[in-house]
Amino acid sequence: NTGIIGTMGTGKTQFTKSLVTQLVQNRGQNVGGESIGILIFDYKADYIKDDFVAATGARLFDLHRLPFNPFALYGNKPMLLVHTANLFRSTIGNAYNLGNRQQNKIRTLVLDAYARAGIQPSDSSTWDRLAPTLQDVWELFQDQDTVEQDSLYAVLDDLVTFQLFEPEAGKTRSLYDLLDGVNVINLSGYDPHIPNLVCAITLDIFYAQIH
């Protein structure tokens, strides 16, 4: 029983905070007695305030080294890592309006990063190895003979320079397992494209891990 709430400060904040608080306080009546898991994308810093945190026991995350990896592999779908690379390509392609050539380049970089980590598309016995991180993809990008400072450079530079996701694979964990109780990702104070991209990537991760 895990939920995701996106809030934009549209006047429903107090209702949502009250609803979440009641869900937490009555979690003993949850189906099967399971704990409740909620992830809140907080664009306006409404859910990091002391009263809400005290009432819900919320765990707060800033946009720095979020402890999950966009390239971690979950499931047994054939060619799983290719699907993961394609999903990442599509997400950042849409967020930054990347062209086909740039989108294909990022997919190639992600697949190369898997290969460098010893993870092969057709060999599922390798899928439990530590997956590469965005830092690994960035290093491959920088190793190219010619590095164009284009839109793809901009998106990777933002993701890595701000260290939005944990760069060390061994320090990451499953997003689904992380969602025990109320978790708030504070998206306030950034240029809008960064929170929107992080939100999209995180939703992709969550979707992949529940299927």
mmCIF file of N, CA and C in Angstrom, residues 41 43 63 88-96 134 154-156 158-159 164-165 187 191-204:
data_model
loop_
_atom_site.group_PDB
_atom_site.id
_atom_site.type_symbol
_atom_site.label_atom_id
_atom_site.label_comp_id
_atom_site.label_asym_id
_atom_site.label_seq_id
_atom_site.Cartn_x
_atom_site.Cartn_y
_atom_site.Cartn_z
ATOM 1 N N PHE A 41 6.170 14.669 -3.675
ATOM 2 C CA PHE A 41 7.039 15.597 -4.393
ATOM 3 C C PHE A 41 6.602 17.010 -3.996
ATOM 4 N N TYR A 43 6.950 20.735 -4.264
ATOM 5 C CA TYR A 43 7.469 21.831 -5.073
ATOM 6 C C TYR A 43 7.516 23.153 -4.305
ATOM 7 N N LEU A 63 17.211 17.562 -2.828
ATOM 8 C CA LEU A 63 17.664 17.120 -4.148
ATOM 9 C C LEU A 63 19.181 17.001 -4.152
ATOM 10 N N PHE A 88 14.913 5.622 -19.783
ATOM 11 C CA PHE A 88 15.684 6.798 -19.397
ATOM 12 C C PHE A 88 15.847 7.733 -20.600
ATOM 13 N N ARG A 89 16.144 7.166 -21.759
ATOM 14 C CA ARG A 89 16.279 7.964 -22.983
ATOM 15 C C ARG A 89 15.000 8.752 -23.249
ATOM 16 N N SER A 90 13.864 8.084 -23.149
ATOM 17 C CA SER A 90 12.589 8.734 -23.426
ATOM 18 C C SER A 90 12.302 9.842 -22.422
ATOM 19 N N THR A 91 12.598 9.586 -21.150
ATOM 20 C CA THR A 91 12.289 10.560 -20.101
ATOM 21 C C THR A 91 13.076 11.845 -20.269
ATOM 22 N N ILE A 92 14.395 11.728 -20.412
ATOM 23 C CA ILE A 92 15.175 12.959 -20.539
ATOM 24 C C ILE A 92 14.999 13.570 -21.931
ATOM 25 N N GLY A 93 14.696 12.735 -22.916
ATOM 26 C CA GLY A 93 14.428 13.269 -24.252
ATOM 27 C C GLY A 93 13.218 14.179 -24.252
ATOM 28 N N ASN A 94 12.158 13.757 -23.573
ATOM 29 C CA ASN A 94 10.954 14.574 -23.486
ATOM 30 C C ASN A 94 11.169 15.801 -22.615
ATOM 31 N N ALA A 95 11.914 15.641 -21.528
ATOM 32 C CA ALA A 95 12.124 16.751 -20.598
ATOM 33 C C ALA A 95 12.946 17.867 -21.228
ATOM 34 N N TYR A 96 13.917 17.494 -22.062
ATOM 35 C CA TYR A 96 14.825 18.487 -22.643
ATOM 36 C C TYR A 96 14.644 18.639 -24.157
ATOM 37 N N LEU A 134 24.539 7.395 -12.707
ATOM 38 C CA LEU A 134 24.659 8.546 -13.601
ATOM 39 C C LEU A 134 26.096 9.044 -13.676
ATOM 40 N N ALA A 154 23.958 19.364 -21.391
ATOM 41 C CA ALA A 154 23.318 20.184 -20.353
ATOM 42 C C ALA A 154 22.566 19.332 -19.338
ATOM 43 N N VAL A 155 21.808 18.339 -19.827
ATOM 44 C CA VAL A 155 21.013 17.539 -18.905
ATOM 45 C C VAL A 155 21.912 16.663 -18.033
ATOM 46 N N LEU A 156 22.919 16.042 -18.637
ATOM 47 C CA LEU A 156 23.821 15.205 -17.842
ATOM 48 C C LEU A 156 24.629 16.041 -16.861
ATOM 49 N N ASP A 158 23.693 18.844 -15.446
ATOM 50 C CA ASP A 158 22.811 19.191 -14.329
ATOM 51 C C ASP A 158 22.678 18.026 -13.348
ATOM 52 N N LEU A 159 22.398 16.843 -13.878
ATOM 53 C CA LEU A 159 22.172 15.680 -13.020
ATOM 54 C C LEU A 159 23.398 15.344 -12.187
ATOM 55 N N LEU A 164 22.252 15.020 -7.983
ATOM 56 C CA LEU A 164 20.847 14.816 -7.639
ATOM 57 C C LEU A 164 20.587 13.390 -7.184
ATOM 58 N N PHE A 165 21.307 12.427 -7.773
ATOM 59 C CA PHE A 165 21.183 11.026 -7.370
ATOM 60 C C PHE A 165 22.521 10.543 -6.821
ATOM 61 N N LEU A 187 11.539 19.730 -3.510
ATOM 62 C CA LEU A 187 11.893 20.173 -4.855
ATOM 63 C C LEU A 187 11.958 21.691 -4.971
ATOM 64 N N ASP A 191 15.601 25.620 -10.433
ATOM 65 C CA ASP A 191 14.981 25.938 -11.709
ATOM 66 C C ASP A 191 13.969 24.840 -12.033
ATOM 67 N N PRO A 192 12.795 25.201 -12.564
ATOM 68 C CA PRO A 192 11.714 24.221 -12.727
ATOM 69 C C PRO A 192 12.095 22.953 -13.487
ATOM 70 N N HIS A 193 12.996 23.039 -14.460
ATOM 71 C CA HIS A 193 13.279 21.851 -15.269
ATOM 72 C C HIS A 193 13.963 20.761 -14.452
ATOM 73 N N ILE A 194 14.706 21.138 -13.391
ATOM 74 C CA ILE A 194 15.405 20.129 -12.589
ATOM 75 C C ILE A 194 14.421 19.321 -11.744
ATOM 76 N N PRO A 195 13.548 19.956 -10.949
ATOM 77 C CA PRO A 195 12.552 19.166 -10.204
ATOM 78 C C PRO A 195 11.670 18.322 -11.109
ATOM 79 N N ASN A 196 11.271 18.877 -12.245
ATOM 80 C CA ASN A 196 10.406 18.119 -13.153
ATOM 81 C C ASN A 196 11.114 16.877 -13.675
ATOM 82 N N LEU A 197 12.404 17.008 -13.985
ATOM 83 C CA LEU A 197 13.162 15.860 -14.472
ATOM 84 C C LEU A 197 13.325 14.813 -13.382
ATOM 85 N N VAL A 198 13.667 15.250 -12.167
ATOM 86 C CA VAL A 198 13.830 14.312 -11.052
ATOM 87 C C VAL A 198 12.513 13.588 -10.771
ATOM 88 N N CYS A 199 11.426 14.328 -10.808
ATOM 89 C CA CYS A 199 10.107 13.731 -10.582
ATOM 90 C C CYS A 199 9.820 12.670 -11.634
ATOM 91 N N ALA A 200 10.096 12.980 -12.897
ATOM 92 C CA ALA A 200 9.831 12.031 -13.983
ATOM 93 C C ALA A 200 10.693 10.784 -13.841
ATOM 94 N N ILE A 201 11.980 10.962 -13.545
ATOM 95 C CA ILE A 201 12.877 9.814 -13.386
ATOM 96 C C ILE A 201 12.440 8.949 -12.211
ATOM 97 N N THR A 202 12.069 9.599 -11.112
ATOM 98 C CA THR A 202 11.658 8.857 -9.912
ATOM 99 C C THR A 202 10.391 8.056 -10.167
ATOM 100 N N LEU A 203 9.434 8.649 -10.876
ATOM 101 C CA LEU A 203 8.207 7.915 -11.217
ATOM 102 C C LEU A 203 8.513 6.727 -12.125
ATOM 103 N N ASP A 204 9.461 6.903 -13.042
ATOM 104 C CA ASP A 204 9.877 5.782 -13.891
ATOM 105 C C ASP A 204 10.438 4.644 -13.042
#
